[in-house]
């Protein structure tokens, strides 16, 4: 049944809409792959919830996603990757048949590969930064690295408002990022799926000497490598299909989703989770 | 058992932390009253959820609040008042024994009483504005009134970040409010419990000719009138006690709550709702 497994979709889970940046990166790198996206829009944002609550919500939503036959699952949400990846692997990947990856590992590896001075910054939601997942992975792989972390809670609502490059966003970016600029970092991890939308403003504030690491792109490359290693790439030359499931407000998801994908979304289905 | 009912607490429900502005207004007007506050922090914000999901969450949380003997319930959340007041009255107040009031009615009445030119603005979350509850109440009471509504989704995260009067907040306020300024309104309803925190910036942008209506204060006056009419005011001269229940992250609630109350919070209890 190898052919069958190749034909299966990649599952992408996110707390809401931000994971569409990961979907976009995967679709650009692997246009033939089918993708099913699950956004827990009833309970977004995860970034201000406790770690226990994030795990509870994520486990339930990923459990629902797994009722569809998938070849792998990507936890696109940085907060869920930081707080709950272990629990999700336990739930989904016990046998290793459906591998589960998060976005923290790929982002951290990429930053280490590209930093020249060993001084790395990471920005993310309150929960992601407080959880210290990026800091932990980077320090484990390269103990001499200096990691400076900064929570930027306003960046998610700014991106969802579509204010990606106006004076409000630039003023907020200066407030959050000016302290990082004094630390002489040469690499900055965008540790939240929404942040690639604000890449232009972040690059302006940080200046040309700081390279930005987009976890979405790093994750897409890891997905490709993993599918290739397991012989699970879809062989067909025709484009893959994309389907979307959300736990609330599908119209809003479709509307804001266009900002992320730069194109209208196909079918968005509402699924109600009892938790 | 009249004495007993007088000794009961006022229940305040909010989607999260914003309802503390209503608690503060009630406590200032009626310092002897006991208050129990319930914030549904596991599922905040309500402002970007569908009306059906708001009703589902609010009904469950208010049901939990009602397990405590109360003399009345205030739905401090504008979004829940706009989307779910009918359903909540159905659930809680079927017999009229424990009256339930929202914040929309008091705010709308106050605005109508104070406007001289019959041109009123209202700002709130996406859901509150889309639901049109303020617009509907004002137009029902005074059909000739011109109501202009504007959603300001960034104001809640700005208030929760404690950015109540910096350049980011002022730039955001100009973006949202400049269109309202062209409509010649003389009265602006702050249709979200968080917005009184940004009153200074909003007043600066709107100018001295526009009066701001704080629904929290209007609601507190209505609570006092209702308790007085029913003979339910607490007679004691000693200060009332305040207790807080939240559905997630009590530490964060206590921390951000200080921004709202201007003083440390007493006991914050975590209650888990299964829904």
Coordinates of C-alpha atoms in Angstrom, one line a residue:
Chain A
X1 CA 0.0 0.0 0.0
X2 CA 3.0 2.3 -0.5
X3 CA 1.2 4.2 -3.3
X4 CA -1.7 4.9 -0.9
X5 CA 0.5 6.4 1.7
X6 CA 2.1 8.7 -0.9
X7 CA -1.3 9.9 -1.9
X8 CA -2.2 10.8 1.6
X9 CA -2.3 14.5 2.7
X10 CA 0.1 16.3 4.9
X11 CA -1.7 17.5 8.0
X12 CA -0.9 21.0 9.3
X13 CA -2.2 22.1 12.7
X14 CA -2.2 25.6 14.0
X15 CA -4.0 27.5 16.8
X16 CA -5.6 29.7 14.2
X17 CA -4.7 31.3 11.0
X18 CA -1.0 31.9 11.3
X19 CA 0.0 28.4 10.2
X20 CA -1.0 29.4 6.7
X21 CA 2.5 30.8 6.3
X22 CA 3.7 27.2 6.9
X23 CA 1.2 25.9 4.4
X24 CA 2.3 28.4 1.9
X25 CA 5.9 27.5 2.3
X26 CA 5.2 23.8 2.0
X27 CA 2.9 24.3 -1.1
X28 CA 5.6 26.3 -2.8
X29 CA 8.3 23.7 -2.2
X30 CA 6.0 20.7 -2.8
X31 CA 3.2 21.8 -5.1
X32 CA 2.0 18.2 -5.8
X33 CA 1.3 17.4 -2.1
X34 CA -2.3 17.4 -0.8
X35 CA -2.6 19.4 2.4
X36 CA -5.3 19.4 5.1
X37 CA -5.1 22.4 7.5
X38 CA -6.7 22.5 10.9
X39 CA -7.0 25.9 12.7
X40 CA -8.4 25.9 16.3
X41 CA -10.0 29.3 15.7
X42 CA -12.5 28.7 18.5
X43 CA -9.7 28.9 21.0
X44 CA -7.1 31.1 19.4
X45 CA -4.8 32.6 20.6
X46 CA -2.7 30.0 22.4
X47 CA 0.0 32.6 23.1
X48 CA -1.6 33.9 26.3
X49 CA -2.8 30.5 27.6
X50 CA -1.1 28.3 30.2
X51 CA 1.0 25.5 28.9
X52 CA -1.5 22.9 30.3
X53 CA -4.4 24.6 28.5
X54 CA -2.4 24.7 25.2
X55 CA -1.6 21.0 25.5
X56 CA -5.3 20.2 26.2
X57 CA -6.6 22.2 23.2
X58 CA -3.8 21.1 20.8
X59 CA -4.2 17.4 21.7
X60 CA -7.9 17.5 21.0
X61 CA -7.6 19.4 17.7
X62 CA -4.8 17.2 16.4
X63 CA -6.8 14.1 17.4
X64 CA -9.6 15.4 15.2
X65 CA -7.2 16.1 12.3
X66 CA -5.9 12.5 12.7
X67 CA -9.3 11.1 11.8
X68 CA -8.2 11.8 8.2
X69 CA -5.6 9.4 6.8
X70 CA -2.4 11.5 6.8
X71 CA 1.2 10.8 5.9
X72 CA 2.7 13.3 8.4
X73 CA 1.6 16.1 10.8
X74 CA 3.2 19.5 11.1
X75 CA 2.6 21.4 14.3
X76 CA 2.8 24.8 12.7
X77 CA 1.9 26.7 15.8
X78 CA 5.1 27.9 17.7
X79 CA 3.3 28.0 21.0
X80 CA 1.9 24.4 20.6
X81 CA 5.4 23.3 19.4
X82 CA 7.0 24.9 22.5
X83 CA 4.4 23.7 25.0
X84 CA 3.0 20.5 23.7
X85 CA 5.2 18.7 21.1
X86 CA 6.1 15.9 23.5
X87 CA 2.4 15.3 24.3
X88 CA 1.4 15.4 20.7
X89 CA 4.1 12.9 19.6
X90 CA 2.8 10.7 22.4
X91 CA -0.7 10.9 21.1
X92 CA -0.2 10.7 17.4
X93 CA 3.2 9.2 16.7
X94 CA 3.5 6.4 19.2
X95 CA 4.3 3.9 16.5
X96 CA 6.3 6.3 14.3
X97 CA 3.8 5.5 11.4
X98 CA 2.7 9.1 11.1
X99 CA 5.6 11.3 12.0
X100 CA 5.0 14.6 13.8
X101 CA 7.3 17.6 13.6
X102 CA 7.1 21.1 15.1
X103 CA 8.5 24.4 13.9
X104 CA 11.0 25.1 16.7
X105 CA 13.6 22.5 15.7
X106 CA 13.8 23.5 12.1
X107 CA 14.0 27.2 13.0
X108 CA 16.7 26.7 15.6
X109 CA 18.8 24.6 13.3
X110 CA 18.6 27.1 10.5
X111 CA 19.6 30.0 12.8
X112 CA 22.6 28.1 14.1
X113 CA 23.6 27.2 10.5
X114 CA 23.5 30.8 9.4
X115 CA 24.8 32.8 12.4
X116 CA 28.4 33.8 12.1
X117 CA 29.0 35.5 15.5
X118 CA 27.0 33.0 17.7
X119 CA 24.6 35.7 18.9
X120 CA 21.0 34.8 18.1
X121 CA 17.8 36.6 18.8
X122 CA 14.3 35.0 19.0
X123 CA 10.9 36.7 19.0
X124 CA 7.6 35.1 19.7
X125 CA 4.4 35.1 21.7
X126 CA 4.4 35.4 25.5
X127 CA 4.0 31.7 26.0
X128 CA 6.6 30.6 23.4
X129 CA 9.2 32.9 24.9
X130 CA 8.3 32.1 28.5
X131 CA 8.4 28.4 27.7
X132 CA 12.0 28.9 26.4
X133 CA 11.8 26.2 23.7
X134 CA 14.0 28.0 21.1
X135 CA 16.5 29.1 23.8
X136 CA 16.6 25.5 25.0
X137 CA 17.1 23.8 21.6
X138 CA 19.8 26.3 20.5
X139 CA 21.7 26.0 23.8
X140 CA 21.5 22.2 23.6
X141 CA 22.9 22.1 20.1
X142 CA 25.5 24.8 20.6
X143 CA 26.1 25.7 24.3
X144 CA 28.3 28.7 23.6
X145 CA 25.6 30.5 21.6
X146 CA 24.2 33.6 23.2
X147 CA 20.4 33.7 22.8
X148 CA 18.3 36.8 23.5
X149 CA 14.6 36.4 23.6
X150 CA 11.8 39.0 23.3
X151 CA 8.0 38.5 23.4
X152 CA 6.1 40.7 20.9
X153 CA 2.4 40.2 21.8
X154 CA 1.1 42.9 19.5
X155 CA 2.6 41.4 16.4
X156 CA -0.2 38.8 16.0
X157 CA -3.1 41.2 16.2
X158 CA -1.3 43.6 13.9
X159 CA -0.8 40.9 11.3
X160 CA -4.4 39.8 11.6
X161 CA -5.6 43.4 11.1
X162 CA -3.6 43.4 7.9
X163 CA -1.4 46.3 9.2
X164 CA 1.8 44.8 8.0
X165 CA 3.7 47.9 7.0
X166 CA 2.1 51.0 8.4
X167 CA 3.3 53.5 11.0
X168 CA 1.6 51.7 13.9
X169 CA 3.4 48.4 13.1
X170 CA 6.7 50.2 12.7
X171 CA 6.3 52.0 16.1
X172 CA 5.5 48.7 17.8
X173 CA 8.4 47.0 16.2
X174 CA 10.8 49.7 17.4
X175 CA 9.5 49.3 21.0
X176 CA 10.0 45.5 20.9
X177 CA 13.1 45.3 18.9
X178 CA 15.3 48.2 20.0
X179 CA 16.5 46.2 23.1
X180 CA 17.5 43.4 20.8
X181 CA 19.5 45.7 18.6
X182 CA 21.8 46.6 21.5
X183 CA 22.8 42.9 21.9
X184 CA 24.8 42.7 18.6
X185 CA 22.9 39.7 17.3
X186 CA 23.4 38.8 13.6
X187 CA 20.4 36.4 13.3
X188 CA 16.8 36.7 14.4
X189 CA 14.4 33.8 14.5
X190 CA 10.8 34.8 13.7
X191 CA 9.4 32.4 16.3
X192 CA 5.7 32.8 15.5
X193 CA 3.9 31.9 12.3
X194 CA 2.4 35.3 11.9
X195 CA 5.7 37.2 11.9
X196 CA 6.7 36.5 8.3
X197 CA 3.9 38.9 7.4
X198 CA 5.8 41.7 9.2
X199 CA 9.1 40.7 7.7
X200 CA 9.5 44.0 5.9
X201 CA 9.0 46.2 9.0
X202 CA 11.2 43.9 11.2
X203 CA 14.0 44.0 8.6
X204 CA 13.8 47.8 8.5
X205 CA 14.0 48.1 12.3
X206 CA 16.8 45.5 12.7
X207 CA 18.9 46.8 9.8
X208 CA 20.8 45.0 7.0
X209 CA 23.3 43.2 9.2
X210 CA 20.7 41.0 10.9
X211 CA 19.3 38.0 8.9
X212 CA 15.8 36.9 9.6
X213 CA 15.0 33.2 10.0
X214 CA 11.5 32.3 8.8
X215 CA 10.6 29.1 10.6
X216 CA 7.9 28.4 8.0
X217 CA 10.5 28.0 5.2
X218 CA 12.9 26.0 7.4
X219 CA 10.0 23.7 8.4
X220 CA 9.0 23.2 4.7
X221 CA 12.5 22.1 3.9
X222 CA 12.4 19.6 6.8
X223 CA 9.0 18.2 5.6
X224 CA 10.5 17.7 2.1
X225 CA 13.6 15.9 3.5
X226 CA 11.5 13.7 5.8
X227 CA 9.0 12.7 3.0
X228 CA 11.9 12.0 0.7
X229 CA 13.8 9.9 3.2
X230 CA 10.7 7.8 3.8
X231 CA 9.8 7.5 0.1
X232 CA 6.5 9.3 0.8
X233 CA 6.6 12.1 -1.8
X234 CA 3.6 12.3 -4.0
X235 CA 4.7 11.3 -7.6
X236 CA 1.9 13.0 -9.5
X237 CA 2.6 16.0 -11.7
X238 CA -0.8 17.6 -11.0
X239 CA -1.2 20.2 -8.3
X240 CA -2.2 18.9 -4.8
X241 CA -5.5 19.8 -3.2
X242 CA -5.8 22.0 -0.1
X243 CA -8.6 21.7 2.4
X244 CA -9.2 23.7 5.5
X245 CA -11.0 22.9 8.8
X246 CA -11.6 25.5 11.6
X247 CA -13.3 25.2 14.9
X248 CA -15.1 28.6 14.6
X249 CA -15.9 31.5 12.3
X250 CA -15.0 30.0 8.9
X251 CA -15.9 33.2 7.1
X252 CA -13.4 35.3 9.1
X253 CA -10.8 32.6 8.4
X254 CA -11.4 32.8 4.7
X255 CA -11.3 36.6 4.8
X256 CA -8.1 37.0 6.9
X257 CA -6.6 33.9 5.2
X258 CA -6.4 35.7 1.9
X259 CA -3.9 38.2 3.6
X260 CA -1.7 35.2 4.4
X261 CA -1.9 33.2 1.1
X262 CA -2.3 36.1 -1.3
X263 CA -5.2 34.1 -3.0
X264 CA -8.7 33.1 -2.1
X265 CA -9.0 29.9 0.0
X266 CA -10.7 26.8 -1.2
X267 CA -13.4 25.1 0.9
X268 CA -13.3 26.0 4.6
X269 CA -15.2 23.5 6.8
X270 CA -16.4 24.2 10.3
X271 CA -15.8 21.4 12.8
X272 CA -17.1 21.6 16.4
X273 CA -14.8 20.2 19.1
X274 CA -16.5 19.3 22.4
X275 CA -13.9 20.5 24.9
Chain B
X1 CA -34.7 36.0 54.3
X2 CA -34.4 39.5 52.9
X3 CA -31.2 40.1 54.9
X4 CA -29.7 37.0 53.4
X5 CA -30.3 38.3 49.8
X6 CA -28.8 41.7 50.7
X7 CA -25.7 39.9 51.9
X8 CA -25.2 38.0 48.6
X9 CA -22.6 39.1 46.2
X10 CA -23.0 40.8 42.8
X11 CA -21.7 38.4 40.1
X12 CA -19.7 40.0 37.2
X13 CA -19.0 37.9 34.1
X14 CA -16.5 38.8 31.4
X15 CA -14.7 37.0 28.6
X16 CA -11.4 37.8 30.3
X17 CA -9.9 40.7 32.2
X18 CA -11.6 43.7 30.7
X19 CA -14.6 43.5 32.9
X20 CA -12.4 44.6 35.8
X21 CA -13.2 48.2 34.6
X22 CA -16.9 47.4 35.4
X23 CA -15.9 45.9 38.8
X24 CA -13.9 49.0 39.6
X25 CA -16.8 51.3 38.7
X26 CA -19.2 49.2 40.8
X27 CA -16.8 49.0 43.8
X28 CA -16.3 52.8 43.7
X29 CA -20.0 53.5 43.6
X30 CA -21.0 50.7 46.1
X31 CA -18.0 50.0 48.3
X32 CA -20.0 47.8 50.7
X33 CA -21.1 45.3 48.1
X34 CA -19.5 41.8 47.8
X35 CA -18.4 41.0 44.3
X36 CA -17.5 37.7 42.6
X37 CA -15.8 38.1 39.2
X38 CA -15.7 35.3 36.6
X39 CA -13.3 35.8 33.7
X40 CA -13.3 33.1 30.9
X41 CA -9.6 33.5 30.3
X42 CA -9.3 30.1 28.7
X43 CA -11.4 31.3 25.8
X44 CA -10.7 35.0 25.6
X45 CA -11.0 36.9 23.3
X46 CA -14.7 36.6 22.4
X47 CA -14.4 39.6 20.0
X48 CA -13.2 37.5 17.0
X49 CA -15.5 34.4 17.7
X50 CA -18.9 33.7 16.0
X51 CA -22.0 34.7 17.9
X52 CA -22.9 31.1 18.4
X53 CA -19.6 30.3 19.9
X54 CA -19.8 33.4 22.2
X55 CA -23.2 32.2 23.4
X56 CA -22.0 28.7 24.0
X57 CA -18.9 29.9 26.1
X58 CA -20.8 32.6 28.0
X59 CA -23.7 30.4 28.9
X60 CA -21.4 27.8 30.4
X61 CA -19.2 30.3 32.3
X62 CA -22.2 32.1 33.7
X63 CA -23.8 28.8 34.7
X64 CA -20.7 28.1 36.7
X65 CA -20.8 31.6 38.3
X66 CA -24.4 30.9 39.3
X67 CA -23.4 28.0 41.5
X68 CA -22.6 30.7 44.0
X69 CA -25.7 32.5 45.6
X70 CA -25.8 35.9 43.9
X71 CA -28.2 38.8 44.1
X72 CA -27.7 39.9 40.5
X73 CA -25.4 39.2 37.5
X74 CA -23.7 41.8 35.3
X75 CA -22.6 40.7 31.9
X76 CA -19.6 43.1 31.7
X77 CA -18.4 41.8 28.3
X78 CA -19.7 43.9 25.5
X79 CA -19.4 41.1 23.0
X80 CA -21.4 38.7 25.2
X81 CA -23.9 41.4 25.9
X82 CA -24.3 42.0 22.2
X83 CA -24.4 38.3 21.1
X84 CA -25.8 36.4 24.1
X85 CA -27.8 38.6 26.6
X86 CA -31.1 37.0 25.5
X87 CA -29.8 33.5 25.9
X88 CA -28.2 34.4 29.3
X89 CA -31.4 35.9 30.6
X90 CA -33.2 32.7 29.5
X91 CA -30.6 30.6 31.4
X92 CA -30.2 32.6 34.5
X93 CA -33.1 34.9 35.0
X94 CA -36.1 32.8 33.9
X95 CA -37.9 33.6 37.2
X96 CA -36.6 37.1 37.6
X97 CA -35.2 36.1 41.0
X98 CA -31.6 36.9 40.0
X99 CA -31.7 39.8 37.5
X100 CA -29.2 39.9 34.7
X101 CA -28.1 43.1 33.0
X102 CA -25.6 43.8 30.2
X103 CA -23.5 46.8 29.4
X104 CA -25.0 47.8 26.1
X105 CA -28.3 49.2 27.4
X106 CA -26.7 51.5 30.0
X107 CA -24.1 52.7 27.6
X108 CA -26.7 53.5 24.9
X109 CA -29.0 55.3 27.3
X110 CA -26.2 57.4 28.7
X111 CA -25.1 58.4 25.2
X112 CA -28.6 59.4 24.2
X113 CA -29.0 61.5 27.4
X114 CA -25.8 63.3 26.8
X115 CA -25.7 63.9 23.0
X116 CA -26.9 67.3 21.9
X117 CA -26.6 67.0 18.1
X118 CA -28.0 63.4 17.8
X119 CA -24.8 62.2 16.2
X120 CA -23.3 59.3 18.2
X121 CA -20.3 57.1 17.5
X122 CA -19.6 53.7 18.9
X123 CA -16.3 51.7 19.0
X124 CA -15.9 48.1 20.0
X125 CA -14.5 44.7 19.0
X126 CA -15.2 43.2 15.6
X127 CA -18.1 41.0 17.0
X128 CA -19.7 43.8 19.0
X129 CA -19.8 46.2 16.0
X130 CA -20.8 43.5 13.5
X131 CA -23.6 42.4 15.8
X132 CA -24.9 46.0 15.7
X133 CA -26.3 45.9 19.3
X134 CA -25.5 49.5 20.2
X135 CA -26.7 50.7 16.9
X136 CA -29.9 48.8 17.3
X137 CA -30.6 50.0 20.9
X138 CA -29.9 53.6 20.1
X139 CA -32.0 53.6 16.9
X140 CA -34.9 51.9 18.8
X141 CA -34.9 54.5 21.5
X142 CA -34.3 57.5 19.2
X143 CA -34.9 56.6 15.5
X144 CA -33.6 60.0 14.3
X145 CA -30.2 59.5 15.8
X146 CA -27.2 59.0 13.5
X147 CA -25.0 56.2 14.7
X148 CA -21.5 55.6 13.2
X149 CA -19.7 52.5 14.3
X150 CA -16.1 51.5 14.1
X151 CA -14.4 48.3 15.1
X152 CA -11.0 48.8 16.8
X153 CA -9.5 45.3 17.1
X154 CA -6.0 46.4 18.2
X155 CA -7.3 48.3 21.3
X156 CA -7.7 45.2 23.4
X157 CA -4.2 43.8 22.9
X158 CA -2.8 47.3 23.3
X159 CA -4.5 47.7 26.7
X160 CA -3.4 44.3 27.8
X161 CA 0.2 45.1 26.9
X162 CA -0.1 48.1 29.2
X163 CA 0.5 50.4 26.3
X164 CA -2.2 52.9 27.3
X165 CA -0.6 56.2 26.2
X166 CA 2.5 55.6 24.0
X167 CA 3.1 56.5 20.4
X168 CA 2.0 53.1 19.2
X169 CA -1.4 53.5 20.7
X170 CA -1.8 57.0 19.5
X171 CA -0.9 56.0 15.9
X172 CA -3.5 53.1 16.1
X173 CA -6.1 55.5 17.6
X174 CA -5.6 57.9 14.7
X175 CA -6.1 55.2 12.1
X176 CA -9.3 53.9 13.7
X177 CA -10.8 57.2 14.8
X178 CA -10.0 59.7 12.0
X179 CA -12.9 58.4 9.9
X180 CA -15.3 59.0 12.9
X181 CA -14.0 62.6 13.3
X182 CA -15.3 63.5 9.9
X183 CA -18.9 62.5 10.9
X184 CA -19.4 65.4 13.3
X185 CA -20.3 63.2 16.3
X186 CA -20.5 64.8 19.7
X187 CA -20.6 61.6 21.8
X188 CA -18.6 58.4 21.5
X189 CA -19.5 55.2 23.3
X190 CA -16.5 53.2 24.5
X191 CA -18.2 49.9 23.6
X192 CA -15.6 47.5 25.0
X193 CA -14.6 47.1 28.7
X194 CA -10.9 47.5 27.8
X195 CA -11.3 50.9 26.2
X196 CA -11.6 53.1 29.3
X197 CA -7.8 52.3 29.8
X198 CA -7.2 54.1 26.6
X199 CA -9.5 57.0 27.4
X200 CA -6.6 59.6 27.5
X201 CA -5.4 58.7 24.0
X202 CA -8.9 58.5 22.6
X203 CA -9.8 61.9 24.1
X204 CA -6.7 63.4 22.6
X205 CA -7.5 62.1 19.1
X206 CA -11.2 62.9 19.2
X207 CA -10.7 66.4 20.6
X208 CA -12.5 68.4 23.3
X209 CA -15.9 68.6 21.6
X210 CA -16.5 64.9 21.8
X211 CA -17.6 63.4 25.1
X212 CA -16.7 59.8 25.8
X213 CA -19.3 57.4 27.3
X214 CA -17.8 54.8 29.6
X215 CA -20.2 51.9 29.7
X216 CA -18.6 50.7 32.9
X217 CA -19.7 53.8 34.8
X218 CA -23.2 53.8 33.2
X219 CA -23.6 50.2 34.1
X220 CA -22.5 50.7 37.7
X221 CA -25.2 53.4 38.1
X222 CA -27.8 51.0 36.7
X223 CA -26.7 48.3 39.1
X224 CA -27.1 50.7 42.0
X225 CA -30.5 51.8 40.8
X226 CA -31.7 48.2 40.4
X227 CA -30.4 47.1 43.8
X228 CA -32.0 50.1 45.4
X229 CA -35.4 49.5 43.7
X230 CA -35.4 45.9 44.9
X231 CA -34.2 46.7 48.4
X232 CA -31.1 44.6 47.8
X233 CA -28.4 47.0 48.8
X234 CA -26.0 45.7 51.4
X235 CA -26.6 47.7 54.6
X236 CA -23.2 47.1 56.3
X237 CA -20.7 49.9 56.6
X238 CA -17.7 47.7 56.2
X239 CA -16.1 47.3 52.8
X240 CA -17.3 44.4 50.6
X241 CA -15.1 41.5 49.7
X242 CA -14.0 40.8 46.1
X243 CA -13.2 37.3 44.8
X244 CA -12.0 36.3 41.3
X245 CA -12.4 33.1 39.3
X246 CA -10.7 32.5 35.9
X247 CA -10.8 29.5 33.6
X248 CA -7.0 29.7 32.8
X249 CA -3.7 31.3 33.8
X250 CA -4.6 33.0 37.1
X251 CA -1.1 34.4 37.5
X252 CA -1.4 36.3 34.2
X253 CA -4.8 37.5 35.3
X254 CA -3.4 38.8 38.6
X255 CA -0.5 40.5 36.9
X256 CA -2.5 42.2 34.1
X257 CA -5.4 42.9 36.5
X258 CA -3.2 45.3 38.5
X259 CA -3.1 47.5 35.4
X260 CA -6.9 47.6 35.4
X261 CA -7.6 48.0 39.1
X262 CA -4.5 50.0 40.1
X263 CA -4.0 47.7 43.1
X264 CA -3.0 44.1 43.7
X265 CA -5.9 41.6 43.3
X266 CA -7.1 39.4 46.2
X267 CA -7.5 35.7 45.8
X268 CA -7.7 34.5 42.1
X269 CA -9.1 31.0 41.8
X270 CA -8.7 28.7 38.8
X271 CA -11.9 26.9 37.7
X272 CA -11.8 24.4 34.8
X273 CA -14.8 24.4 32.5
X274 CA -15.4 21.2 30.5
X275 CA -16.5 22.6 27.1

